[in-house]
Amino acid sequence: MNTDILIIGSGAAGLTAALQLAQKYQVTVLAKGALSDGATAWAQGGIAAVLEPGDTFESHIEDTMVAGGGLNNRETVEFVVENAPEAIRRLAELGVPFNLDGPDDGDWHLTREGGHSHRRIVHVDDATGWAVQQALETAAKANPNITLVPDMVAIDLIVGRHQERFSTSGRVHGVYALNRTSGKVEAFTARATILATGGAGRTYLYSTAPRGATGDGIAMAWRAGCRVSNMEMMQFHPTCLYNLEVKNFLITEAVRGEGGILKNPKTGHRYMPDYDERAELAPRDIVARANDAEIKRDGLDFVHLDISHKDPEFVKGHFPNIYDKLIGLGIDITTQPIPVVPAQHYTCGGVLVDLDGRTDAPGLYAAGEVTQSGLHGANRLASNSLLECFVFGDACAAHIDAHWDTLPPPPPIRGWDESRVTDSDEEVVIAQCWREIRQFMWNFVGIVRTTKRLERAKHRIDLLRREVEDYYSHFRVTPDLIELRNLVEVADLIIRSALSRHESRGLHYTLDYPAMLPKATDTVLVP
Ligand code: FAD
Ligand code: SIN
């Protein structure tokens, strides 16, 4: 299938770009499962933006840089922060029902999260992402220039070696993708391709991210020749619900923003002031490490997050979804503390992009969690992520539109070759490799690292890579095999990046190099 612009991913980044481009062009959007299956629909806390007198761009920029350990690119931070209010206004126009404090549009109810020195998070109760995803999807479905294609698993970007006439130009012409319904691999070609495939949280055993967060876009871009940066900066959220049945339910940082405190369940001691003067509202890396330290020191299964000292109506009013979910699990958050543990939450590193969303490969753009744009540095500030999706989704669209005449139509492409593979007779290999990767990434490449543990992880990933490559070359692709191949690639990029950083900065904390180097330098891996 040929289209003007191909977008891989139907979350906040992908649909923002699609809606802008569809004003003039035919746009096709692929999703590997249902359209709402990405992380966007799961976002709870909200979106950060300077929206009221007393707050300033300078303050939002400063908070972003402090949380990011100075590794951020100041130009990118300014670009995103200054475009934030406009992005919020456009979402409100699309129908996102942000909570308001007063009768007028713009009387936003702003909540607070860790690392922010001001109340600046607009939100829709405690389920902001769901409201945003629905508004974007509704607009995209109503637009005749947008074709939405769910259940289409992108495998590899189409580059020169896939052309009927072999080329070494490095230009990307689209993607090969597995149709889950027919089981066939199809080629999608376009003048420009935007990667909006989200993060790689499922590289870790415990993660708040959805099942599909397997780093597919990062791995595909890497294989297509793009540089990847800061992959060691994997963010762990301090407060994921600890429950034996429900494994990855986030308890939003806004609970701490509205007064929730962390306590050691054994002693009842409120410990965060011992770790940081900002206590529960310190940036996430600090709170996650504190929770981890309490758990490990006292042999606990979890720590307690307690908001039961607040008025019950206030708690239910601010966190209706969390209240309902936890009541269903036998925890009344208006009277009881919530058992929580840290879990992987966000991929700060990714495909290197410039302020126009351009990657290293001509014709390939990227936006959202798949990228390393310079916004987050060594640790993402809470609620800056959806924001990045809107601003960079727009930036990609604007650049494509401004340079449309210079983008060549795709050349004839070879079909997917299945002549030398058969159906797998050993699916157990896939399940086993998935489990192994996620387990050793959690144990050896987690919140606190050492060189020895990273080397152990590297040894294991090298072994698994050989097995998975062998398997991939012999058997027909399935969604699980495609994801496993990407998980191996991304885990390897994370481990190599972590091994190469000889300091502790932001999310990368290693006992072998506890100090921070005087100069902040990005880790950049070149294929
Ligand atoms: P996603 O929304 O993850 O979408 C990825 C898309 O790519 C999906 O459509 C998926 O199907 C598609 N895709 C992936 N691989 C393939 C493939 N191989 N082929 C085809 N399609 C593919 N951020 C905030 O700013 N505020 C918050 O309050 C907040 N809360 C969060 C709560 C949770 C529980 C989580 C997990 C994250 C939260 N975040 C929050 C982070 C934020 O939600 C994500 O960073 C953001 O939504 C990412 O959007 P995206 O468009 O880049 O990707
Ligand atoms: C949360 O609600 O705690 C998540 C916010 C974010 O990831 O930015």
PDB file of N, CA, C and O and ligand atoms in Angstrom, residues 8-14 30-35 37-47 113 128 133 152-155 196-199 208-210 212 216-217 220 248 250 345-346 367-370 380 382-387 389 482 486, ligand 1:
ATOM      1  N   ILE A   8       3.829   5.253  12.198  1.00  0.00           N
ATOM      2  CA  ILE A   8       3.790   3.974  12.921  1.00  0.00           C
ATOM      3  C   ILE A   8       3.546   4.311  14.383  1.00  0.00           C
ATOM      4  O   ILE A   8       4.437   4.810  15.081  1.00  0.00           O
ATOM      5  N   GLY A   9       2.325   4.077  14.848  1.00  0.00           N
ATOM      6  CA  GLY A   9       1.959   4.375  16.235  1.00  0.00           C
ATOM      7  C   GLY A   9       0.753   5.294  16.317  1.00  0.00           C
ATOM      8  O   GLY A   9       0.704   6.332  15.656  1.00  0.00           O
ATOM      9  N   SER A  10      -0.221   4.897  17.138  1.00  0.00           N
ATOM     10  CA  SER A  10      -1.482   5.656  17.223  1.00  0.00           C
ATOM     11  C   SER A  10      -1.691   6.241  18.615  1.00  0.00           C
ATOM     12  O   SER A  10      -2.820   6.378  19.075  1.00  0.00           O
ATOM     13  N   GLY A  11      -0.595   6.579  19.311  1.00  0.00           N
ATOM     14  CA  GLY A  11      -0.723   7.261  20.603  1.00  0.00           C
ATOM     15  C   GLY A  11      -0.683   8.773  20.409  1.00  0.00           C
ATOM     16  O   GLY A  11      -0.967   9.293  19.312  1.00  0.00           O
ATOM     17  N   ALA A  12      -0.321   9.481  21.474  1.00  0.00           N
ATOM     18  CA  ALA A  12      -0.355  10.947  21.441  1.00  0.00           C
ATOM     19  C   ALA A  12       0.533  11.518  20.335  1.00  0.00           C
ATOM     20  O   ALA A  12       0.136  12.453  19.624  1.00  0.00           O
ATOM     21  N   ALA A  13       1.742  10.958  20.164  1.00  0.00           N
ATOM     22  CA  ALA A  13       2.665  11.513  19.170  1.00  0.00           C
ATOM     23  C   ALA A  13       2.151  11.240  17.757  1.00  0.00           C
ATOM     24  O   ALA A  13       2.088  12.149  16.919  1.00  0.00           O
ATOM     25  N   GLY A  14       1.784   9.997  17.492  1.00  0.00           N
ATOM     26  CA  GLY A  14       1.363   9.613  16.143  1.00  0.00           C
ATOM     27  C   GLY A  14       0.101  10.338  15.703  1.00  0.00           C
ATOM     28  O   GLY A  14       0.034  10.881  14.592  1.00  0.00           O
ATOM     29  N   LEU A  30      -0.417   3.140  11.464  1.00  0.00           N
ATOM     30  CA  LEU A  30      -0.426   1.732  11.871  1.00  0.00           C
ATOM     31  C   LEU A  30      -0.363   1.618  13.395  1.00  0.00           C
ATOM     32  O   LEU A  30       0.303   2.416  14.056  1.00  0.00           O
ATOM     33  N   ALA A  31      -1.031   0.602  13.925  1.00  0.00           N
ATOM     34  CA  ALA A  31      -0.894   0.276  15.360  1.00  0.00           C
ATOM     35  C   ALA A  31      -0.747  -1.228  15.464  1.00  0.00           C
ATOM     36  O   ALA A  31      -1.367  -1.971  14.693  1.00  0.00           O
ATOM     37  N   LYS A  32       0.048  -1.692  16.419  1.00  0.00           N
ATOM     38  CA  LYS A  32       0.298  -3.147  16.393  1.00  0.00           C
ATOM     39  C   LYS A  32      -0.801  -3.953  17.048  1.00  0.00           C
ATOM     40  O   LYS A  32      -0.849  -5.160  16.891  1.00  0.00           O
ATOM     41  N   GLY A  33      -1.678  -3.281  17.797  1.00  0.00           N
ATOM     42  CA  GLY A  33      -2.855  -3.953  18.350  1.00  0.00           C
ATOM     43  C   GLY A  33      -4.044  -3.039  18.134  1.00  0.00           C
ATOM     44  O   GLY A  33      -4.202  -2.476  17.057  1.00  0.00           O
ATOM     45  N   ALA A  34      -4.855  -2.844  19.197  1.00  0.00           N
ATOM     46  CA  ALA A  34      -5.950  -1.880  19.105  1.00  0.00           C
ATOM     47  C   ALA A  34      -5.357  -0.468  19.132  1.00  0.00           C
ATOM     48  O   ALA A  34      -4.241  -0.264  19.617  1.00  0.00           O
ATOM     49  N   LEU A  35      -6.121   0.507  18.629  1.00  0.00           N
ATOM     50  CA  LEU A  35      -5.587   1.877  18.522  1.00  0.00           C
ATOM     51  C   LEU A  35      -5.228   2.464  19.887  1.00  0.00           C
ATOM     52  O   LEU A  35      -4.310   3.261  20.002  1.00  0.00           O
ATOM     53  N   ASP A  37      -4.047   0.933  22.549  1.00  0.00           N
ATOM     54  CA  ASP A  37      -3.232   0.030  23.378  1.00  0.00           C
ATOM     55  C   ASP A  37      -1.908   0.629  23.866  1.00  0.00           C
ATOM     56  O   ASP A  37      -1.199   0.012  24.654  1.00  0.00           O
ATOM     57  N   GLY A  38      -1.536   1.826  23.417  1.00  0.00           N
ATOM     58  CA  GLY A  38      -0.248   2.423  23.811  1.00  0.00           C
ATOM     59  C   GLY A  38      -0.285   3.014  25.210  1.00  0.00           C
ATOM     60  O   GLY A  38      -1.321   2.971  25.904  1.00  0.00           O
ATOM     61  N   ALA A  39       0.841   3.597  25.619  1.00  0.00           N
ATOM     62  CA  ALA A  39       0.944   4.164  26.972  1.00  0.00           C
ATOM     63  C   ALA A  39       0.071   5.402  27.132  1.00  0.00           C
ATOM     64  O   ALA A  39      -0.346   5.729  28.246  1.00  0.00           O
ATOM     65  N   THR A  40      -0.215   6.089  26.030  1.00  0.00           N
ATOM     66  CA  THR A  40      -0.980   7.337  26.139  1.00  0.00           C
ATOM     67  C   THR A  40      -2.272   7.131  26.916  1.00  0.00           C
ATOM     68  O   THR A  40      -2.586   7.908  27.832  1.00  0.00           O
ATOM     69  N   ALA A  41      -2.999   6.084  26.571  1.00  0.00           N
ATOM     70  CA  ALA A  41      -4.300   5.859  27.210  1.00  0.00           C
ATOM     71  C   ALA A  41      -4.153   5.550  28.699  1.00  0.00           C
ATOM     72  O   ALA A  41      -5.123   5.652  29.455  1.00  0.00           O
ATOM     73  N   TRP A  42      -2.960   5.183  29.138  1.00  0.00           N
ATOM     74  CA  TRP A  42      -2.753   4.805  30.539  1.00  0.00           C
ATOM     75  C   TRP A  42      -2.292   5.966  31.408  1.00  0.00           C
ATOM     76  O   TRP A  42      -2.169   5.821  32.629  1.00  0.00           O
ATOM     77  N   ALA A  43      -1.983   7.101  30.779  1.00  0.00           N
ATOM     78  CA  ALA A  43      -1.430   8.217  31.562  1.00  0.00           C
ATOM     79  C   ALA A  43      -2.439   8.671  32.606  1.00  0.00           C
ATOM     80  O   ALA A  43      -3.635   8.777  32.333  1.00  0.00           O
ATOM     81  N   GLN A  44      -1.937   8.942  33.785  1.00  0.00           N
ATOM     82  CA  GLN A  44      -2.839   9.304  34.886  1.00  0.00           C
ATOM     83  C   GLN A  44      -2.727  10.785  35.221  1.00  0.00           C
ATOM     84  O   GLN A  44      -3.677  11.545  35.129  1.00  0.00           O
ATOM     85  N   GLY A  45      -1.515  11.192  35.679  1.00  0.00           N
ATOM     86  CA  GLY A  45      -1.332  12.505  36.309  1.00  0.00           C
ATOM     87  C   GLY A  45      -1.764  13.676  35.469  1.00  0.00           C
ATOM     88  O   GLY A  45      -2.604  14.482  35.890  1.00  0.00           O
ATOM     89  N   GLY A  46      -1.204  13.833  34.271  1.00  0.00           N
ATOM     90  CA  GLY A  46      -1.604  14.945  33.433  1.00  0.00           C
ATOM     91  C   GLY A  46      -0.510  15.461  32.537  1.00  0.00           C
ATOM     92  O   GLY A  46       0.414  14.728  32.176  1.00  0.00           O
ATOM     93  N   ILE A  47      -0.615  16.752  32.196  1.00  0.00           N
ATOM     94  CA  ILE A  47       0.296  17.373  31.228  1.00  0.00           C
ATOM     95  C   ILE A  47       0.799  18.682  31.833  1.00  0.00           C
ATOM     96  O   ILE A  47       0.001  19.500  32.301  1.00  0.00           O
ATOM     97  N   GLU A 113       3.202  17.802  40.899  1.00  0.00           N
ATOM     98  CA  GLU A 113       3.916  16.517  40.938  1.00  0.00           C
ATOM     99  C   GLU A 113       5.377  16.769  41.295  1.00  0.00           C
ATOM    100  O   GLU A 113       5.836  17.916  41.307  1.00  0.00           O
ATOM    101  N   THR A 128      -6.025  11.139  32.766  1.00  0.00           N
ATOM    102  CA  THR A 128      -5.837  12.136  31.709  1.00  0.00           C
ATOM    103  C   THR A 128      -5.592  11.474  30.344  1.00  0.00           C
ATOM    104  O   THR A 128      -6.131  11.903  29.325  1.00  0.00           O
ATOM    105  N   GLN A 133      -6.451  10.285  24.581  1.00  0.00           N
ATOM    106  CA  GLN A 133      -6.467   9.265  23.513  1.00  0.00           C
ATOM    107  C   GLN A 133      -7.834   9.248  22.810  1.00  0.00           C
ATOM    108  O   GLN A 133      -7.909   9.183  21.585  1.00  0.00           O
ATOM    109  N   MET A 152      -1.446  -4.274  12.973  1.00  0.00           N
ATOM    110  CA  MET A 152      -0.425  -4.351  11.923  1.00  0.00           C
ATOM    111  C   MET A 152       0.935  -4.143  12.604  1.00  0.00           C
ATOM    112  O   MET A 152       1.266  -3.044  13.043  1.00  0.00           O
ATOM    113  N   VAL A 153       1.713  -5.222  12.722  1.00  0.00           N
ATOM    114  CA  VAL A 153       2.946  -5.165  13.513  1.00  0.00           C
ATOM    115  C   VAL A 153       4.143  -4.833  12.614  1.00  0.00           C
ATOM    116  O   VAL A 153       4.583  -5.674  11.813  1.00  0.00           O
ATOM    117  N   ALA A 154       4.652  -3.612  12.727  1.00  0.00           N
ATOM    118  CA  ALA A 154       5.805  -3.213  11.913  1.00  0.00           C
ATOM    119  C   ALA A 154       7.003  -4.099  12.269  1.00  0.00           C
ATOM    120  O   ALA A 154       7.271  -4.355  13.445  1.00  0.00           O
ATOM    121  N   ILE A 155       7.726  -4.547  11.237  1.00  0.00           N
ATOM    122  CA  ILE A 155       8.875  -5.445  11.453  1.00  0.00           C
ATOM    123  C   ILE A 155      10.183  -4.698  11.225  1.00  0.00           C
ATOM    124  O   ILE A 155      11.042  -4.638  12.099  1.00  0.00           O
ATOM    125  N   ALA A 196       6.362   6.598  15.848  1.00  0.00           N
ATOM    126  CA  ALA A 196       5.730   7.094  17.081  1.00  0.00           C
ATOM    127  C   ALA A 196       5.323   5.878  17.906  1.00  0.00           C
ATOM    128  O   ALA A 196       4.180   5.745  18.345  1.00  0.00           O
ATOM    129  N   THR A 197       6.291   4.985  18.084  1.00  0.00           N
ATOM    130  CA  THR A 197       6.014   3.644  18.603  1.00  0.00           C
ATOM    131  C   THR A 197       6.145   3.516  20.120  1.00  0.00           C
ATOM    132  O   THR A 197       6.057   2.416  20.654  1.00  0.00           O
ATOM    133  N   GLY A 198       6.413   4.611  20.824  1.00  0.00           N
ATOM    134  CA  GLY A 198       6.451   4.552  22.287  1.00  0.00           C
ATOM    135  C   GLY A 198       7.744   3.949  22.820  1.00  0.00           C
ATOM    136  O   GLY A 198       8.750   3.828  22.109  1.00  0.00           O
ATOM    137  N   GLY A 199       7.703   3.546  24.099  1.00  0.00           N
ATOM    138  CA  GLY A 199       8.922   3.177  24.817  1.00  0.00           C
ATOM    139  C   GLY A 199       9.222   1.688  24.849  1.00  0.00           C
ATOM    140  O   GLY A 199       8.641   0.889  24.098  1.00  0.00           O
ATOM    141  N   THR A 208       5.251  -0.260  34.598  1.00  0.00           N
ATOM    142  CA  THR A 208       3.891   0.287  34.523  1.00  0.00           C
ATOM    143  C   THR A 208       3.421   0.369  33.069  1.00  0.00           C
ATOM    144  O   THR A 208       2.275   0.718  32.803  1.00  0.00           O
ATOM    145  N   ALA A 209       4.316   0.100  32.136  1.00  0.00           N
ATOM    146  CA  ALA A 209       4.015   0.313  30.714  1.00  0.00           C
ATOM    147  C   ALA A 209       3.156  -0.818  30.144  1.00  0.00           C
ATOM    148  O   ALA A 209       3.177  -1.940  30.643  1.00  0.00           O
ATOM    149  N   PRO A 210       2.417  -0.527  29.062  1.00  0.00           N
ATOM    150  CA  PRO A 210       1.572  -1.567  28.472  1.00  0.00           C
ATOM    151  C   PRO A 210       2.387  -2.676  27.807  1.00  0.00           C
ATOM    152  O   PRO A 210       3.568  -2.498  27.509  1.00  0.00           O
ATOM    153  N   GLY A 212       2.727  -3.746  24.933  1.00  0.00           N
ATOM    154  CA  GLY A 212       3.368  -3.502  23.625  1.00  0.00           C
ATOM    155  C   GLY A 212       4.601  -2.626  23.684  1.00  0.00           C
ATOM    156  O   GLY A 212       5.208  -2.338  22.645  1.00  0.00           O
ATOM    157  N   ASP A 216      10.077  -1.354  19.797  1.00  0.00           N
ATOM    158  CA  ASP A 216      10.158  -1.732  18.377  1.00  0.00           C
ATOM    159  C   ASP A 216      10.743  -0.613  17.514  1.00  0.00           C
ATOM    160  O   ASP A 216      11.566  -0.853  16.624  1.00  0.00           O
ATOM    161  N   GLY A 217      10.306   0.622  17.780  1.00  0.00           N
ATOM    162  CA  GLY A 217      10.759   1.750  16.952  1.00  0.00           C
ATOM    163  C   GLY A 217      12.242   2.007  17.127  1.00  0.00           C
ATOM    164  O   GLY A 217      12.950   2.321  16.154  1.00  0.00           O
ATOM    165  N   MET A 220      14.052  -0.753  15.267  1.00  0.00           N
ATOM    166  CA  MET A 220      13.932  -0.619  13.797  1.00  0.00           C
ATOM    167  C   MET A 220      14.817   0.517  13.283  1.00  0.00           C
ATOM    168  O   MET A 220      15.472   0.389  12.247  1.00  0.00           O
ATOM    169  N   ASN A 248       0.786  -4.257  37.321  1.00  0.00           N
ATOM    170  CA  ASN A 248       1.423  -3.025  36.834  1.00  0.00           C
ATOM    171  C   ASN A 248       0.509  -1.808  36.918  1.00  0.00           C
ATOM    172  O   ASN A 248       0.444  -1.013  35.997  1.00  0.00           O
ATOM    173  N   LEU A 250      -0.298   1.779  38.128  1.00  0.00           N
ATOM    174  CA  LEU A 250       0.405   2.956  38.654  1.00  0.00           C
ATOM    175  C   LEU A 250      -0.437   3.674  39.707  1.00  0.00           C
ATOM    176  O   LEU A 250      -1.654   3.768  39.570  1.00  0.00           O
ATOM    177  N   HIS A 345       9.119   2.702  34.286  1.00  0.00           N
ATOM    178  CA  HIS A 345       7.975   3.537  33.907  1.00  0.00           C
ATOM    179  C   HIS A 345       8.157   4.249  32.565  1.00  0.00           C
ATOM    180  O   HIS A 345       7.205   4.372  31.806  1.00  0.00           O
ATOM    181  N   TYR A 346       9.366   4.710  32.272  1.00  0.00           N
ATOM    182  CA  TYR A 346       9.525   5.564  31.088  1.00  0.00           C
ATOM    183  C   TYR A 346      10.926   5.400  30.503  1.00  0.00           C
ATOM    184  O   TYR A 346      11.910   5.302  31.244  1.00  0.00           O
ATOM    185  N   ALA A 367       8.809  10.880  16.913  1.00  0.00           N
ATOM    186  CA  ALA A 367       8.255  11.761  17.952  1.00  0.00           C
ATOM    187  C   ALA A 367       7.775  10.917  19.123  1.00  0.00           C
ATOM    188  O   ALA A 367       7.352   9.774  18.950  1.00  0.00           O
ATOM    189  N   GLY A 368       7.850  11.500  20.324  1.00  0.00           N
ATOM    190  CA  GLY A 368       7.312  10.839  21.515  1.00  0.00           C
ATOM    191  C   GLY A 368       8.345  10.003  22.235  1.00  0.00           C
ATOM    192  O   GLY A 368       9.562  10.248  22.131  1.00  0.00           O
ATOM    193  N   GLU A 369       7.850   8.996  22.945  1.00  0.00           N
ATOM    194  CA  GLU A 369       8.728   8.236  23.848  1.00  0.00           C
ATOM    195  C   GLU A 369       9.806   7.450  23.107  1.00  0.00           C
ATOM    196  O   GLU A 369      10.827   7.080  23.695  1.00  0.00           O
ATOM    197  N   VAL A 370       9.625   7.215  21.822  1.00  0.00           N
ATOM    198  CA  VAL A 370      10.636   6.483  21.040  1.00  0.00           C
ATOM    199  C   VAL A 370      11.921   7.303  20.865  1.00  0.00           C
ATOM    200  O   VAL A 370      12.959   6.761  20.512  1.00  0.00           O
ATOM    201  N   ARG A 380      13.333  12.189  33.381  1.00  0.00           N
ATOM    202  CA  ARG A 380      12.203  12.996  32.911  1.00  0.00           C
ATOM    203  C   ARG A 380      11.436  13.618  34.069  1.00  0.00           C
ATOM    204  O   ARG A 380      11.096  12.936  35.039  1.00  0.00           O
ATOM    205  N   ALA A 382       8.122  14.855  35.782  1.00  0.00           N
ATOM    206  CA  ALA A 382       6.754  14.333  35.706  1.00  0.00           C
ATOM    207  C   ALA A 382       5.890  15.174  34.760  1.00  0.00           C
ATOM    208  O   ALA A 382       5.974  16.402  34.747  1.00  0.00           O
ATOM    209  N   SER A 383       5.093  14.477  33.970  1.00  0.00           N
ATOM    210  CA  SER A 383       4.097  15.081  33.070  1.00  0.00           C
ATOM    211  C   SER A 383       4.684  15.915  31.934  1.00  0.00           C
ATOM    212  O   SER A 383       3.982  16.690  31.293  1.00  0.00           O
ATOM    213  N   ASN A 384       5.970  15.717  31.658  1.00  0.00           N
ATOM    214  CA  ASN A 384       6.592  16.354  30.487  1.00  0.00           C
ATOM    215  C   ASN A 384       6.534  15.456  29.259  1.00  0.00           C
ATOM    216  O   ASN A 384       6.971  15.870  28.180  1.00  0.00           O
ATOM    217  N   SER A 385       6.025  14.225  29.429  1.00  0.00           N
ATOM    218  CA  SER A 385       6.147  13.271  28.338  1.00  0.00           C
ATOM    219  C   SER A 385       5.039  13.419  27.295  1.00  0.00           C
ATOM    220  O   SER A 385       5.297  13.493  26.087  1.00  0.00           O
ATOM    221  N   LEU A 386       3.789  13.482  27.771  1.00  0.00           N
ATOM    222  CA  LEU A 386       2.702  13.702  26.811  1.00  0.00           C
ATOM    223  C   LEU A 386       2.954  15.011  26.069  1.00  0.00           C
ATOM    224  O   LEU A 386       2.749  15.116  24.862  1.00  0.00           O
ATOM    225  N   LEU A 387       3.426  15.983  26.822  1.00  0.00           N
ATOM    226  CA  LEU A 387       3.731  17.284  26.238  1.00  0.00           C
ATOM    227  C   LEU A 387       4.706  17.154  25.064  1.00  0.00           C
ATOM    228  O   LEU A 387       4.498  17.737  23.992  1.00  0.00           O
ATOM    229  N   CYS A 389       5.135  14.637  23.203  1.00  0.00           N
ATOM    230  CA  CYS A 389       4.444  14.002  22.061  1.00  0.00           C
ATOM    231  C   CYS A 389       3.709  15.045  21.222  1.00  0.00           C
ATOM    232  O   CYS A 389       3.758  15.010  19.987  1.00  0.00           O
ATOM    233  N   ILE A 482       8.704 -11.010  16.610  1.00  0.00           N
ATOM    234  CA  ILE A 482       9.112  -9.651  16.197  1.00  0.00           C
ATOM    235  C   ILE A 482       9.489  -8.846  17.446  1.00  0.00           C
ATOM    236  O   ILE A 482      10.514  -8.165  17.485  1.00  0.00           O
ATOM    237  N   ASN A 486      13.254  -7.360  18.929  1.00  0.00           N
ATOM    238  CA  ASN A 486      13.461  -5.953  19.306  1.00  0.00           C
ATOM    239  C   ASN A 486      13.900  -5.817  20.759  1.00  0.00           C
ATOM    240  O   ASN A 486      14.740  -4.980  21.092  1.00  0.00           O
TER     241      ASN A 486
HETATM  242  P1  FAD B   1       2.322   5.319  22.892  1.00  0.00           P
HETATM  243  O1  FAD B   1       1.148   6.063  23.393  1.00  0.00           O
HETATM  244  O2  FAD B   1       2.902   4.281  23.776  1.00  0.00           O
HETATM  245  O3  FAD B   1       1.870   4.656  21.534  1.00  0.00           O
HETATM  246  C1  FAD B   1       2.706   3.757  20.845  1.00  0.00           C
HETATM  247  C2  FAD B   1       2.000   3.330  19.588  1.00  0.00           C
HETATM  248  O4  FAD B   1       2.925   2.649  18.759  1.00  0.00           O
HETATM  249  C3  FAD B   1       0.857   2.375  19.825  1.00  0.00           C
HETATM  250  O5  FAD B   1      -0.203   2.711  18.966  1.00  0.00           O
HETATM  251  C4  FAD B   1       1.436   1.031  19.414  1.00  0.00           C
HETATM  252  O6  FAD B   1       0.470   0.121  18.932  1.00  0.00           O
HETATM  253  C5  FAD B   1       2.343   1.464  18.299  1.00  0.00           C
HETATM  254  N1  FAD B   1       3.424   0.504  18.001  1.00  0.00           N
HETATM  255  C6  FAD B   1       4.464   0.140  18.795  1.00  0.00           C
HETATM  256  N2  FAD B   1       5.218  -0.775  18.171  1.00  0.00           N
HETATM  257  C7  FAD B   1       4.639  -0.987  16.961  1.00  0.00           C
HETATM  258  C8  FAD B   1       4.916  -1.838  15.879  1.00  0.00           C
HETATM  259  N3  FAD B   1       5.953  -2.702  15.873  1.00  0.00           N
HETATM  260  N4  FAD B   1       4.093  -1.808  14.799  1.00  0.00           N
HETATM  261  C9  FAD B   1       3.023  -0.977  14.770  1.00  0.00           C
HETATM  262  N5  FAD B   1       2.710  -0.150  15.767  1.00  0.00           N
HETATM  263  C10 FAD B   1       3.510  -0.159  16.850  1.00  0.00           C
HETATM  264  N6  FAD B   1       3.239  11.009  30.783  1.00  0.00           N
HETATM  265  C11 FAD B   1       2.785  12.240  31.099  1.00  0.00           C
HETATM  266  O7  FAD B   1       3.244  13.231  30.523  1.00  0.00           O
HETATM  267  N7  FAD B   1       1.826  12.389  32.065  1.00  0.00           N
HETATM  268  C12 FAD B   1       1.285  11.343  32.725  1.00  0.00           C
HETATM  269  O8  FAD B   1       0.415  11.509  33.566  1.00  0.00           O
HETATM  270  C13 FAD B   1       1.763  10.035  32.427  1.00  0.00           C
HETATM  271  N8  FAD B   1       1.274   8.953  33.080  1.00  0.00           N
HETATM  272  C14 FAD B   1       1.692   7.710  32.698  1.00  0.00           C
HETATM  273  C15 FAD B   1       1.128   6.585  33.318  1.00  0.00           C
HETATM  274  C16 FAD B   1       1.491   5.319  32.902  1.00  0.00           C
HETATM  275  C17 FAD B   1       0.881   4.118  33.563  1.00  0.00           C
HETATM  276  C18 FAD B   1       2.463   5.159  31.877  1.00  0.00           C
HETATM  277  C19 FAD B   1       2.875   3.793  31.428  1.00  0.00           C
HETATM  278  C20 FAD B   1       3.032   6.267  31.273  1.00  0.00           C
HETATM  279  C21 FAD B   1       2.653   7.544  31.671  1.00  0.00           C
HETATM  280  N9  FAD B   1       3.195   8.675  31.078  1.00  0.00           N
HETATM  281  C22 FAD B   1       2.740   9.912  31.407  1.00  0.00           C
HETATM  282  C23 FAD B   1       4.096   8.533  29.929  1.00  0.00           C
HETATM  283  C24 FAD B   1       3.278   8.750  28.629  1.00  0.00           C
HETATM  284  O9  FAD B   1       2.016   8.133  28.769  1.00  0.00           O
HETATM  285  C25 FAD B   1       3.976   8.153  27.425  1.00  0.00           C
HETATM  286  O10 FAD B   1       5.323   8.527  27.407  1.00  0.00           O
HETATM  287  C26 FAD B   1       3.323   8.648  26.143  1.00  0.00           C
HETATM  288  O11 FAD B   1       1.951   8.387  26.176  1.00  0.00           O
HETATM  289  C27 FAD B   1       3.950   7.995  24.943  1.00  0.00           C
HETATM  290  O12 FAD B   1       3.181   8.321  23.809  1.00  0.00           O
HETATM  291  P2  FAD B   1       3.664   7.847  22.385  1.00  0.00           P
HETATM  292  O13 FAD B   1       2.702   8.425  21.411  1.00  0.00           O
HETATM  293  O14 FAD B   1       5.092   8.134  22.219  1.00  0.00           O
HETATM  294  O15 FAD B   1       3.524   6.250  22.438  1.00  0.00           O
END
